[in-house]
Amino acid sequence: MEEEMHALMENETWNLVDAPQGVKSIGFRWVYKVKYNTEGSINRYKARLVAKGYAQKHDIDYDETFASIAKMTTVRVLLAVTTAKGWHLHQMDVRNAFMQSEHEEQVYMVQPPGFHSITDTSAVCRLKK
């Protein structure tokens, strides 16, 4: 959880602000997962902080949603070209890739317990990403 919070802070995912009058802050939850090595032994424990976006209403709190993903056809073409040209292929993981895009909506989330701001425990997180 500390690693996740460090990544969120490092990526400037939110600003701490006073709760606006009449605006309800959405909640969050922690999602946990166990990551295994190829041998089947435990590699590490992973935690993600997820805003409860389902509490928002379409056309009131947001206009559209979009998630960029690669279609399998595109992946297959890329692999075929790589093989045909004899290129080297490397796999990589972009940590916290979902936090790289910014949004225009004003979304407020309550602060996670145990990670409250030392200066203002009543502040809320204004999400930037």
mmCIF file of C-alpha atoms in Angstrom:
data_model
loop_
_atom_site.group_PDB
_atom_site.id
_atom_site.type_symbol
_atom_site.label_atom_id
_atom_site.label_comp_id
_atom_site.label_asym_id
_atom_site.label_seq_id
_atom_site.Cartn_x
_atom_site.Cartn_y
_atom_site.Cartn_z
ATOM 1 C CA MET A 1 0.000 0.000 0.000
ATOM 2 C CA GLU A 2 2.863 2.336 0.768
ATOM 3 C CA GLU A 3 4.412 1.589 -2.641
ATOM 4 C CA GLU A 4 1.096 2.414 -4.339
ATOM 5 C CA MET A 5 0.691 5.644 -2.371
ATOM 6 C CA HIS A 6 4.283 6.615 -3.207
ATOM 7 C CA ALA A 7 3.574 6.072 -6.924
ATOM 8 C CA LEU A 8 0.351 8.105 -6.723
ATOM 9 C CA MET A 9 2.171 10.986 -5.027
ATOM 10 C CA GLU A 10 5.130 10.813 -7.407
ATOM 11 C CA ASN A 11 2.787 10.960 -10.418
ATOM 12 C CA GLU A 12 0.928 13.930 -8.894
ATOM 13 C CA THR A 13 -2.362 12.067 -9.235
ATOM 14 C CA TRP A 14 -4.249 14.519 -7.004
ATOM 15 C CA ASN A 15 -4.070 17.789 -5.102
ATOM 16 C CA LEU A 16 -5.304 18.099 -1.536
ATOM 17 C CA VAL A 17 -7.975 20.801 -1.386
ATOM 18 C CA ASP A 18 -10.765 21.904 0.929
ATOM 19 C CA ALA A 19 -13.998 20.072 0.149
ATOM 20 C CA PRO A 20 -16.144 22.304 -2.104
ATOM 21 C CA GLN A 21 -19.565 23.264 -0.756
ATOM 22 C CA GLY A 22 -22.311 20.974 -2.085
ATOM 23 C CA VAL A 23 -19.967 18.526 -3.838
ATOM 24 C CA LYS A 24 -19.948 14.924 -2.674
ATOM 25 C CA SER A 25 -16.544 13.250 -2.657
ATOM 26 C CA ILE A 26 -16.464 9.705 -4.006
ATOM 27 C CA GLY A 27 -15.017 6.889 -1.975
ATOM 28 C CA PHE A 28 -12.305 4.397 -2.810
ATOM 29 C CA ARG A 29 -11.262 0.869 -2.022
ATOM 30 C CA TRP A 30 -8.060 -1.092 -1.906
ATOM 31 C CA VAL A 31 -7.732 -4.003 -4.341
ATOM 32 C CA TYR A 32 -5.162 -6.645 -3.414
ATOM 33 C CA LYS A 33 -3.482 -9.251 -5.590
ATOM 34 C CA VAL A 34 -0.766 -11.839 -5.067
ATOM 35 C CA LYS A 35 1.834 -11.953 -7.867
ATOM 36 C CA TYR A 36 3.555 -15.282 -8.491
ATOM 37 C CA ASN A 37 6.902 -16.230 -10.068
ATOM 38 C CA THR A 38 7.016 -18.613 -13.029
ATOM 39 C CA GLU A 39 7.838 -21.397 -10.562
ATOM 40 C CA GLY A 40 4.602 -20.732 -8.676
ATOM 41 C CA SER A 41 6.135 -19.176 -5.570
ATOM 42 C CA ILE A 42 4.939 -15.804 -4.318
ATOM 43 C CA ASN A 43 6.849 -12.939 -5.925
ATOM 44 C CA ARG A 44 5.144 -10.017 -4.177
ATOM 45 C CA TYR A 45 1.894 -8.651 -2.848
ATOM 46 C CA LYS A 46 0.313 -5.871 -4.872
ATOM 47 C CA ALA A 47 -2.178 -3.212 -3.742
ATOM 48 C CA ARG A 48 -4.100 -0.748 -5.900
ATOM 49 C CA LEU A 49 -6.102 2.234 -4.717
ATOM 50 C CA VAL A 50 -9.263 2.432 -6.837
ATOM 51 C CA ALA A 51 -11.700 5.341 -6.837
ATOM 52 C CA LYS A 52 -15.333 4.266 -6.750
ATOM 53 C CA GLY A 53 -16.168 5.803 -10.116
ATOM 54 C CA TYR A 54 -19.372 3.794 -10.289
ATOM 55 C CA ALA A 55 -20.832 6.279 -7.811
ATOM 56 C CA GLN A 56 -20.811 8.900 -10.580
ATOM 57 C CA LYS A 57 -23.667 9.490 -13.041
ATOM 58 C CA HIS A 58 -23.231 9.768 -16.829
ATOM 59 C CA ASP A 59 -23.931 13.277 -18.232
ATOM 60 C CA ILE A 60 -23.865 14.668 -14.668
ATOM 61 C CA ASP A 61 -20.378 13.847 -13.380
ATOM 62 C CA TYR A 62 -18.728 12.920 -16.710
ATOM 63 C CA ASP A 63 -19.384 12.933 -20.469
ATOM 64 C CA GLU A 64 -17.461 9.986 -21.876
ATOM 65 C CA THR A 65 -15.080 7.181 -20.988
ATOM 66 C CA PHE A 66 -12.152 5.912 -23.005
ATOM 67 C CA ALA A 67 -9.491 3.293 -22.412
ATOM 68 C CA SER A 68 -6.746 2.882 -24.980
ATOM 69 C CA ILE A 69 -6.040 -0.778 -25.636
ATOM 70 C CA ALA A 70 -4.285 -2.680 -28.399
ATOM 71 C CA LYS A 71 -6.420 -4.990 -30.506
ATOM 72 C CA MET A 72 -5.101 -8.531 -30.848
ATOM 73 C CA THR A 73 -5.019 -8.084 -34.651
ATOM 74 C CA THR A 74 -2.553 -5.218 -34.195
ATOM 75 C CA VAL A 75 -0.414 -7.293 -31.821
ATOM 76 C CA ARG A 76 -0.337 -10.197 -34.292
ATOM 77 C CA VAL A 77 0.674 -7.904 -37.175
ATOM 78 C CA LEU A 78 3.439 -6.400 -35.047
ATOM 79 C CA LEU A 79 4.721 -9.867 -34.126
ATOM 80 C CA ALA A 80 4.592 -10.998 -37.770
ATOM 81 C CA VAL A 81 6.542 -7.942 -38.991
ATOM 82 C CA THR A 82 9.070 -8.355 -36.170
ATOM 83 C CA THR A 83 9.625 -11.995 -37.111
ATOM 84 C CA ALA A 84 9.822 -11.287 -40.857
ATOM 85 C CA LYS A 85 12.373 -8.506 -40.389
ATOM 86 C CA GLY A 86 14.409 -10.430 -37.799
ATOM 87 C CA TRP A 87 14.023 -7.660 -35.248
ATOM 88 C CA HIS A 88 14.489 -8.192 -31.523
ATOM 89 C CA LEU A 89 11.366 -7.893 -29.441
ATOM 90 C CA HIS A 90 11.280 -6.879 -25.789
ATOM 91 C CA GLN A 91 8.360 -6.945 -23.408
ATOM 92 C CA MET A 92 7.893 -4.225 -20.840
ATOM 93 C CA ASP A 93 5.384 -3.177 -18.249
ATOM 94 C CA VAL A 94 4.412 0.450 -17.790
ATOM 95 C CA ARG A 95 3.785 0.770 -14.067
ATOM 96 C CA ASN A 96 0.673 2.751 -13.264
ATOM 97 C CA ALA A 97 -0.027 3.350 -16.959
ATOM 98 C CA PHE A 98 -3.623 4.292 -16.159
ATOM 99 C CA MET A 99 -2.370 7.348 -14.260
ATOM 100 C CA GLN A 100 -0.653 8.924 -17.253
ATOM 101 C CA SER A 101 -3.720 10.627 -18.742
ATOM 102 C CA GLU A 102 -5.291 13.745 -17.331
ATOM 103 C CA HIS A 103 -9.002 14.581 -17.309
ATOM 104 C CA GLU A 104 -10.980 17.809 -17.291
ATOM 105 C CA GLU A 105 -13.791 16.864 -14.893
ATOM 106 C CA GLN A 106 -13.697 18.015 -11.287
ATOM 107 C CA VAL A 107 -13.592 14.752 -9.305
ATOM 108 C CA TYR A 108 -13.050 14.676 -5.555
ATOM 109 C CA MET A 109 -12.142 11.590 -3.528
ATOM 110 C CA VAL A 110 -11.880 11.195 0.232
ATOM 111 C CA GLN A 111 -8.372 10.686 1.607
ATOM 112 C CA PRO A 112 -7.373 7.084 2.335
ATOM 113 C CA PRO A 113 -7.298 6.309 6.085
ATOM 114 C CA GLY A 114 -3.776 5.949 7.396
ATOM 115 C CA PHE A 115 -2.480 8.196 4.615
ATOM 116 C CA HIS A 116 -4.178 11.442 5.624
ATOM 117 C CA SER A 117 -2.357 14.687 5.083
ATOM 118 C CA ILE A 118 -0.493 15.679 8.214
ATOM 119 C CA THR A 119 -1.443 19.308 7.668
ATOM 120 C CA ASP A 120 -5.169 18.919 6.944
ATOM 121 C CA THR A 121 -7.072 15.721 7.701
ATOM 122 C CA SER A 122 -10.378 17.252 6.508
ATOM 123 C CA ALA A 123 -9.072 17.936 2.978
ATOM 124 C CA VAL A 124 -10.155 15.855 -0.022
ATOM 125 C CA CYS A 125 -8.204 14.667 -3.058
ATOM 126 C CA ARG A 126 -9.007 16.571 -6.253
ATOM 127 C CA LEU A 127 -8.130 13.987 -8.874
ATOM 128 C CA LYS A 128 -5.966 15.183 -11.762
ATOM 129 C CA LYS A 129 -5.388 11.796 -13.423
#
